[in-house]
């Protein structure tokens, strides 16, 4: 990128939700049906460089060094239009985004991507916004992106208007030494992307019950994190993931994200926990199982997962920090 126009590079981590976001009360503003709670993933991140270039006649986007597809570009342009509206920034942006994990590896990148894009775009324009406002803007790109702005363990409040639906840290990454050991079962692209799934959540008879109990599950999960109480944490995290997938499976049309191997891993994880290993599972909108464990158990969990023939690959992450401005380190 030429140096004559202002630019900035931001790094944001992916996150895994312990209490899941599924369904909106307002799809346009992405005001969620329920609050959610997650952990940033230190080892999985996106670096995005934004340059506001007054000679451009439209926004441009490269992803991992390649010109983005029209669909990916359109999603980013729609987001930038909202960002321009909320911040008063004018002109078009040249955007280059790189993940440190392969795209299509079965690991969601929209959270880290929109969090990094938000921070880079705002900083490149010379603005310095409060973290809370950054989280509300990132939310407009992808709900879970709001949780990739603050550090460590993060809660996203529902809110009834744009300004009140924000995320904040409940504990720094070093507060609790846990890890995410991700069992990659499939690296295929999702048949139904999550932002489309949110729109059908209300068609499940189970969604109202899931939403009604979410505040209490979040309270229990948050307290378990603050108390470093893995037993309580494991039960509520698995239950919340099961509830979200029950809603997905009973939506119209139904969404089945599990593969047979997903269930195999879920059963193994429960068995290992009964045998004394501090590990539990949680699944996003895909077949891969995030096995959350006490840091000291991570090596054992990883080894056990690798003995399962259905598991293609295992990835590891500790809790991660906030979105930050950096010098670019990743080559496209
Ligand atoms: O932020 P989105 O629209 O990609 O939705 C994320 C949905 C889940 O990953 C399934 C749950 C969550 O809270 O992250």
Tab-separated table of C-alpha atoms and ligand atoms in Angstrom:
chain	number	residue	atom	x	y	z
A	1	UNK	CA	0.000	0.000	0.000
A	2	UNK	CA	1.267	3.496	-0.756
A	3	UNK	CA	2.251	5.526	2.277
A	4	UNK	CA	0.571	8.791	1.260
A	5	UNK	CA	-2.843	7.838	2.649
A	6	UNK	CA	-3.498	7.083	6.322
A	7	UNK	CA	-3.427	3.385	7.174
A	8	UNK	CA	-3.426	1.128	10.209
A	9	UNK	CA	-3.108	-2.594	10.900
A	10	UNK	CA	-5.078	-4.270	13.684
A	11	UNK	CA	-4.862	-7.790	15.081
A	12	UNK	CA	-7.920	-9.458	16.641
A	13	UNK	CA	-8.354	-12.947	17.996
A	14	UNK	CA	-11.049	-15.447	17.200
A	15	UNK	CA	-13.261	-16.405	20.155
A	16	UNK	CA	-15.178	-19.437	21.387
A	17	UNK	CA	-18.548	-18.879	23.087
A	18	UNK	CA	-19.304	-20.711	26.326
A	19	UNK	CA	-22.834	-19.268	26.424
A	20	UNK	CA	-23.930	-19.045	22.811
A	21	UNK	CA	-25.429	-16.265	20.741
A	22	UNK	CA	-28.078	-17.673	18.412
A	23	UNK	CA	-30.888	-15.566	16.947
A	24	UNK	CA	-31.533	-11.823	16.908
A	25	UNK	CA	-34.337	-9.582	18.066
A	26	UNK	CA	-33.230	-7.255	15.256
A	27	UNK	CA	-31.409	-8.875	12.322
A	28	UNK	CA	-30.416	-5.547	10.778
A	29	UNK	CA	-28.735	-4.206	13.918
A	30	UNK	CA	-27.722	-7.696	15.090
A	31	UNK	CA	-29.292	-7.149	18.489
A	32	UNK	CA	-29.046	-10.657	19.957
A	33	UNK	CA	-31.926	-12.607	21.472
A	34	UNK	CA	-29.765	-13.455	24.491
A	35	UNK	CA	-26.515	-12.370	26.146
A	36	UNK	CA	-23.400	-14.448	25.479
A	37	UNK	CA	-20.033	-15.165	27.060
A	38	UNK	CA	-16.791	-16.190	25.368
A	39	UNK	CA	-13.025	-16.514	25.536
A	40	UNK	CA	-10.669	-14.991	23.005
A	41	UNK	CA	-8.288	-17.467	21.382
A	42	UNK	CA	-4.674	-16.249	21.593
A	43	UNK	CA	-3.350	-18.616	18.932
A	44	UNK	CA	-5.951	-17.848	16.240
A	45	UNK	CA	-6.046	-14.346	14.860
A	46	UNK	CA	-6.589	-12.060	11.900
A	47	UNK	CA	-4.450	-9.073	10.907
A	48	UNK	CA	-6.188	-6.468	8.793
A	49	UNK	CA	-4.698	-3.375	7.203
A	50	UNK	CA	-7.014	-0.549	6.169
A	51	UNK	CA	-6.010	2.428	4.108
A	52	UNK	CA	-8.447	5.267	3.429
A	53	UNK	CA	-7.460	6.174	-0.110
A	54	UNK	CA	-9.148	9.219	-1.633
A	55	UNK	CA	-8.292	8.105	-5.168
A	56	UNK	CA	-10.443	4.953	-4.859
A	57	UNK	CA	-13.899	4.827	-6.400
A	58	UNK	CA	-14.954	1.782	-4.380
A	59	UNK	CA	-13.786	-0.343	-1.425
A	60	UNK	CA	-11.324	-3.130	-2.287
A	61	UNK	CA	-10.561	-6.302	-0.344
A	62	UNK	CA	-7.885	-8.991	-0.442
A	63	UNK	CA	-8.134	-12.048	1.813
A	64	UNK	CA	-4.917	-13.962	2.487
A	65	UNK	CA	-3.345	-12.219	-0.501
A	66	UNK	CA	-6.105	-13.007	-3.008
A	67	UNK	CA	-8.796	-10.716	-4.377
A	68	UNK	CA	-11.929	-11.502	-2.364
A	69	UNK	CA	-15.009	-13.082	-3.944
A	70	UNK	CA	-17.882	-10.702	-4.834
A	71	UNK	CA	-19.902	-12.180	-1.941
A	72	UNK	CA	-17.159	-11.581	0.643
A	73	UNK	CA	-16.554	-8.065	-0.718
A	74	UNK	CA	-20.276	-7.251	-0.583
A	75	UNK	CA	-20.480	-8.261	3.072
A	76	UNK	CA	-17.525	-6.003	3.904
A	77	UNK	CA	-18.880	-3.087	1.847
A	78	UNK	CA	-22.252	-3.350	3.629
A	79	UNK	CA	-20.404	-3.270	6.948
A	80	UNK	CA	-18.204	-0.327	5.921
A	81	UNK	CA	-21.304	1.621	4.877
A	82	UNK	CA	-22.610	1.185	8.434
A	83	UNK	CA	-19.223	2.041	9.915
A	84	UNK	CA	-19.082	5.224	7.780
A	85	UNK	CA	-22.565	6.126	8.940
A	86	UNK	CA	-21.753	5.646	12.637
A	87	UNK	CA	-18.351	7.371	12.577
A	88	UNK	CA	-18.700	10.038	9.889
A	89	UNK	CA	-15.676	8.595	8.043
A	90	UNK	CA	-15.829	9.409	4.333
A	91	UNK	CA	-14.219	7.810	1.275
A	92	UNK	CA	-13.304	4.293	0.300
A	93	UNK	CA	-10.959	1.809	1.883
A	94	UNK	CA	-8.291	-0.527	0.619
A	95	UNK	CA	-8.394	-3.558	2.890
A	96	UNK	CA	-5.981	-6.441	3.190
A	97	UNK	CA	-6.822	-9.183	5.670
A	98	UNK	CA	-4.712	-12.214	6.618
A	99	UNK	CA	-5.508	-15.051	9.034
A	100	UNK	CA	-2.784	-16.977	10.837
A	101	UNK	CA	-4.909	-20.102	10.356
A	102	UNK	CA	-5.947	-21.426	6.938
A	103	UNK	CA	-9.340	-20.263	5.714
A	104	UNK	CA	-11.616	-23.217	5.270
A	105	UNK	CA	-9.902	-25.016	8.156
A	106	UNK	CA	-13.261	-25.294	9.847
A	107	UNK	CA	-12.455	-22.424	12.190
A	108	UNK	CA	-14.748	-19.412	12.073
A	109	UNK	CA	-12.963	-16.245	11.046
A	110	UNK	CA	-15.778	-13.685	10.989
A	111	UNK	CA	-15.323	-12.682	14.644
A	112	UNK	CA	-11.607	-11.930	14.351
A	113	UNK	CA	-12.060	-10.482	10.845
A	114	UNK	CA	-14.721	-7.892	11.702
A	115	UNK	CA	-13.075	-6.983	15.019
A	116	UNK	CA	-9.732	-6.353	13.285
A	117	UNK	CA	-11.429	-4.481	10.445
A	118	UNK	CA	-13.293	-2.211	12.874
A	119	UNK	CA	-10.214	-1.246	14.861
A	120	UNK	CA	-8.009	-0.786	11.779
A	121	UNK	CA	-10.625	1.274	9.911
A	122	UNK	CA	-11.303	3.608	12.818
A	123	UNK	CA	-7.611	4.040	13.691
A	124	UNK	CA	-6.564	4.638	10.073
A	125	UNK	CA	-9.137	7.443	9.955
A	126	UNK	CA	-7.464	9.064	12.946
A	127	UNK	CA	-10.342	8.387	15.327
A	128	UNK	CA	-9.909	7.094	18.845
A	129	UNK	CA	-13.130	5.495	20.044
A	130	UNK	CA	-13.919	3.975	23.420
A	131	UNK	CA	-13.757	0.164	23.530
A	132	UNK	CA	-17.495	-0.034	24.145
A	133	UNK	CA	-18.256	1.843	20.932
A	134	UNK	CA	-15.804	-0.301	18.963
A	135	UNK	CA	-17.660	-3.418	20.162
A	136	UNK	CA	-21.015	-2.047	18.991
A	137	UNK	CA	-19.617	-1.234	15.541
A	138	UNK	CA	-17.876	-4.633	15.196
A	139	UNK	CA	-21.211	-6.259	16.115
A	140	UNK	CA	-22.746	-4.850	12.922
A	141	UNK	CA	-20.329	-6.976	10.866
A	142	UNK	CA	-20.750	-10.197	12.833
A	143	UNK	CA	-22.371	-10.519	16.250
A	144	UNK	CA	-19.539	-12.537	17.737
A	145	UNK	CA	-17.006	-9.931	16.482
A	146	UNK	CA	-18.149	-7.641	19.296
A	147	UNK	CA	-16.622	-10.169	21.733
A	148	UNK	CA	-13.230	-10.142	19.939
A	149	UNK	CA	-12.568	-6.474	20.791
A	150	UNK	CA	-12.185	-6.655	24.627
A	151	UNK	CA	-9.617	-8.889	26.319
A	152	UNK	CA	-9.755	-12.408	27.723
A	153	UNK	CA	-13.148	-13.595	28.941
A	154	UNK	CA	-15.889	-11.422	27.453
A	155	UNK	CA	-19.608	-10.849	27.994
A	156	UNK	CA	-21.845	-9.359	25.290
A	157	UNK	CA	-24.939	-7.617	26.655
A	158	UNK	CA	-28.123	-7.853	24.585
A	159	UNK	CA	-29.383	-4.243	24.625
A	160	UNK	CA	-32.508	-2.863	22.969
A	161	UNK	CA	-30.767	-0.221	20.861
A	162	UNK	CA	-27.483	-0.152	18.945
A	163	UNK	CA	-25.514	1.728	21.634
A	164	UNK	CA	-26.510	-0.646	24.439
A	165	UNK	CA	-25.639	-3.928	22.753
A	166	UNK	CA	-21.944	-4.001	23.658
A	167	UNK	CA	-19.283	-6.363	24.922
A	168	UNK	CA	-16.907	-6.033	27.882
A	169	UNK	CA	-14.205	-8.086	29.526
A	170	UNK	CA	-15.108	-9.950	32.720
A	171	UNK	CA	-11.568	-11.248	33.329
A	172	UNK	CA	-8.152	-10.932	31.652
A	173	UNK	CA	-6.729	-13.915	29.729
A	174	UNK	CA	-4.315	-14.903	32.502
A	175	UNK	CA	-7.140	-15.063	35.069
A	176	UNK	CA	-7.810	-18.758	34.479
A	177	UNK	CA	-5.367	-21.185	32.893
A	178	UNK	CA	-7.667	-23.036	30.573
A	179	UNK	CA	-7.219	-23.962	26.927
A	180	UNK	CA	-9.211	-24.771	23.820
A	181	UNK	CA	-8.136	-27.971	22.070
A	182	UNK	CA	-10.042	-27.980	18.791
A	183	UNK	CA	-10.843	-31.307	17.155
A	184	UNK	CA	-11.103	-30.593	13.418
A	185	UNK	CA	-13.564	-33.087	11.997
A	186	UNK	CA	-14.299	-31.357	8.731
A	187	UNK	CA	-12.759	-28.412	6.950
A	188	UNK	CA	-15.609	-28.050	4.474
A	189	UNK	CA	-17.310	-24.695	4.201
A	190	UNK	CA	-20.531	-24.534	6.167
A	191	UNK	CA	-23.682	-25.285	4.190
A	192	UNK	CA	-25.520	-22.517	6.044
A	193	UNK	CA	-23.432	-19.639	7.373
A	194	UNK	CA	-24.261	-18.465	10.871
A	195	UNK	CA	-25.697	-15.068	9.952
A	196	UNK	CA	-28.347	-16.876	7.878
A	197	UNK	CA	-28.975	-19.371	10.693
A	198	UNK	CA	-29.722	-16.551	13.142
A	199	UNK	CA	-32.646	-15.526	10.961
A	200	UNK	CA	-34.401	-18.890	11.322
A	201	UNK	CA	-33.715	-19.440	15.039
A	202	UNK	CA	-37.169	-18.128	15.976
A	203	UNK	CA	-38.814	-20.861	13.859
A	204	UNK	CA	-37.767	-23.486	16.420
A	205	UNK	CA	-40.273	-24.196	19.208
A	206	UNK	CA	-37.271	-24.534	21.501
A	207	UNK	CA	-35.742	-21.088	20.926
A	208	UNK	CA	-38.005	-19.282	23.415
A	209	UNK	CA	-37.077	-21.757	26.155
A	210	UNK	CA	-33.368	-21.536	25.293
A	211	UNK	CA	-33.473	-17.729	25.402
A	212	UNK	CA	-35.493	-17.679	28.650
A	213	UNK	CA	-32.804	-19.673	30.462
A	214	UNK	CA	-29.786	-17.928	28.924
A	215	UNK	CA	-29.411	-15.174	31.554
A	216	UNK	CA	-29.262	-17.738	34.327
A	217	UNK	CA	-26.824	-19.979	32.436
A	218	UNK	CA	-24.636	-16.929	31.790
A	219	UNK	CA	-24.727	-16.008	35.472
A	220	UNK	CA	-23.687	-19.546	36.461
A	221	UNK	CA	-20.967	-19.719	33.795
A	222	UNK	CA	-19.555	-16.288	34.679
A	223	UNK	CA	-19.411	-17.175	38.358
A	224	UNK	CA	-17.752	-20.520	37.550
A	225	UNK	CA	-15.068	-18.650	35.556
A	226	UNK	CA	-14.552	-16.138	38.381
A	227	UNK	CA	-14.360	-19.022	40.906
A	228	UNK	CA	-12.222	-21.145	38.547
A	229	UNK	CA	-14.753	-23.925	39.207
A	230	UNK	CA	-14.281	-26.314	36.303
A	231	UNK	CA	-17.002	-28.817	37.308
A	232	UNK	CA	-19.803	-26.225	37.278
A	233	UNK	CA	-18.341	-24.576	34.183
A	234	UNK	CA	-18.239	-27.871	32.225
A	235	UNK	CA	-21.875	-28.751	32.931
A	236	UNK	CA	-23.287	-25.360	31.938
A	237	UNK	CA	-21.074	-25.000	28.847
A	238	UNK	CA	-22.048	-28.402	27.424
A	239	UNK	CA	-25.708	-27.827	28.258
A	240	UNK	CA	-25.735	-24.438	26.537
A	241	UNK	CA	-24.089	-25.872	23.409
A	242	UNK	CA	-26.599	-28.755	23.331
A	243	UNK	CA	-29.486	-26.289	23.666
A	244	UNK	CA	-28.248	-24.208	20.737
A	245	UNK	CA	-27.871	-27.295	18.547
A	246	UNK	CA	-31.341	-28.499	19.602
A	247	UNK	CA	-32.703	-25.163	18.338
A	248	UNK	CA	-30.731	-25.488	15.103
A	249	UNK	CA	-31.999	-29.031	14.498
A	250	UNK	CA	-35.613	-28.019	15.113
A	251	UNK	CA	-35.601	-24.820	13.052
A	252	UNK	CA	-37.471	-24.662	9.768
A	253	UNK	CA	-35.658	-25.715	7.658
A	254	UNK	CA	-33.584	-27.719	10.149
A	255	UNK	CA	-29.837	-27.175	10.457
A	256	UNK	CA	-27.735	-30.236	11.220
A	257	UNK	CA	-24.171	-29.174	11.841
A	258	UNK	CA	-23.018	-32.346	13.595
A	259	UNK	CA	-21.228	-35.100	11.740
A	260	UNK	CA	-21.253	-38.632	13.196
A	261	UNK	CA	-17.695	-37.976	14.393
A	262	UNK	CA	-18.871	-34.894	16.277
A	263	UNK	CA	-21.041	-37.080	18.489
A	264	UNK	CA	-18.153	-39.527	18.921
A	265	UNK	CA	-15.956	-36.718	20.270
A	266	UNK	CA	-18.749	-35.382	22.503
A	267	UNK	CA	-19.255	-38.821	24.055
A	268	UNK	CA	-15.523	-39.360	24.511
A	269	UNK	CA	-15.114	-35.978	26.201
A	270	UNK	CA	-17.908	-36.770	28.674
A	271	UNK	CA	-16.338	-40.158	29.335
A	272	UNK	CA	-12.887	-38.622	29.896
A	273	UNK	CA	-14.409	-36.143	32.324
A	274	UNK	CA	-16.049	-38.953	34.269
A	275	UNK	CA	-12.618	-40.558	34.473
A	276	UNK	CA	-11.249	-37.377	36.054
A	277	UNK	CA	-9.891	-35.331	33.137
A	278	UNK	CA	-11.022	-31.694	33.386
A	279	UNK	CA	-12.420	-31.199	29.885
A	280	UNK	CA	-15.779	-30.331	28.300
A	281	UNK	CA	-16.985	-29.697	24.759
A	282	UNK	CA	-18.712	-26.845	22.992
A	283	UNK	CA	-19.642	-26.557	19.305
A	284	UNK	CA	-20.250	-23.538	17.106
A	285	UNK	CA	-22.197	-23.567	13.840
A	286	UNK	CA	-20.128	-26.415	12.451
A	287	UNK	CA	-19.045	-30.000	13.126
A	288	UNK	CA	-15.751	-29.278	14.898
A	289	UNK	CA	-15.579	-29.809	18.654
A	290	UNK	CA	-13.898	-27.237	20.876
A	291	UNK	CA	-12.612	-29.189	23.882
A	292	UNK	CA	-12.163	-26.718	26.710
A	293	UNK	CA	-9.857	-27.989	29.413
A	294	UNK	CA	-7.630	-27.019	32.280
A	295	UNK	CA	-4.308	-25.906	30.759
A	296	UNK	CA	-2.360	-28.738	32.400
A	297	UNK	CA	-4.718	-31.307	30.809
A	298	UNK	CA	-4.367	-29.919	27.275
A	299	UNK	CA	-1.544	-32.215	26.168
A	300	UNK	CA	-3.450	-35.293	27.316
A	301	UNK	CA	-6.686	-34.113	25.674
A	302	UNK	CA	-4.804	-33.456	22.455
A	303	UNK	CA	-3.194	-36.915	22.495
A	304	UNK	CA	-6.512	-38.618	23.186
A	305	UNK	CA	-8.214	-36.722	20.356
A	306	UNK	CA	-5.444	-37.718	17.962
A	307	UNK	CA	-6.113	-41.388	18.628
A	308	UNK	CA	-9.636	-40.956	17.205
A	309	UNK	CA	-9.465	-41.762	13.489
A	310	UNK	CA	-12.336	-39.352	12.747
A	311	UNK	CA	-10.333	-36.360	13.999
A	312	UNK	CA	-8.369	-34.879	11.081
A	313	UNK	CA	-6.317	-32.390	12.997
A	314	UNK	CA	-6.045	-30.872	16.450
A	315	UNK	CA	-5.469	-27.170	17.127
A	316	UNK	CA	-4.674	-25.519	20.407
A	317	UNK	CA	-5.192	-22.126	21.966
A	318	UNK	CA	-4.868	-20.405	25.300
A	319	UNK	CA	-7.054	-17.394	26.284
A	320	UNK	CA	-6.285	-14.309	24.208
A	321	UNK	CA	-5.968	-10.574	24.623
A	322	UNK	CA	-7.893	-7.676	23.073
A	323	UNK	CA	-7.854	-6.363	19.518
A	324	UNK	CA	-4.761	-4.171	19.138
A	325	UNK	CA	-2.945	-2.005	16.603
A	326	UNK	CA	0.223	-3.739	15.366
A	327	UNK	CA	2.926	-3.632	12.754
A	328	UNK	CA	1.872	-6.304	10.238
A	329	UNK	CA	3.544	-9.669	10.933
A	330	UNK	CA	1.673	-12.057	8.638
A	331	UNK	CA	2.553	-12.549	4.989
A	332	UNK	CA	-0.484	-13.088	2.765
B	1	LIG	O1	-21.206	-13.941	14.861
B	1	LIG	P1	-21.888	-14.934	14.025
B	1	LIG	O2	-23.016	-14.348	13.226
B	1	LIG	O3	-20.905	-15.709	13.152
B	1	LIG	O4	-22.587	-15.996	14.982
B	1	LIG	C1	-21.881	-16.821	15.865
B	1	LIG	C2	-22.742	-17.929	16.316
B	1	LIG	C3	-22.060	-19.029	17.115
B	1	LIG	O5	-20.685	-19.126	16.795
B	1	LIG	C4	-22.721	-20.341	16.755
B	1	LIG	C5	-22.233	-18.801	18.616
B	1	LIG	C6	-21.409	-17.712	19.241
B	1	LIG	O6	-21.919	-17.122	20.202
B	1	LIG	O7	-20.266	-17.461	18.814
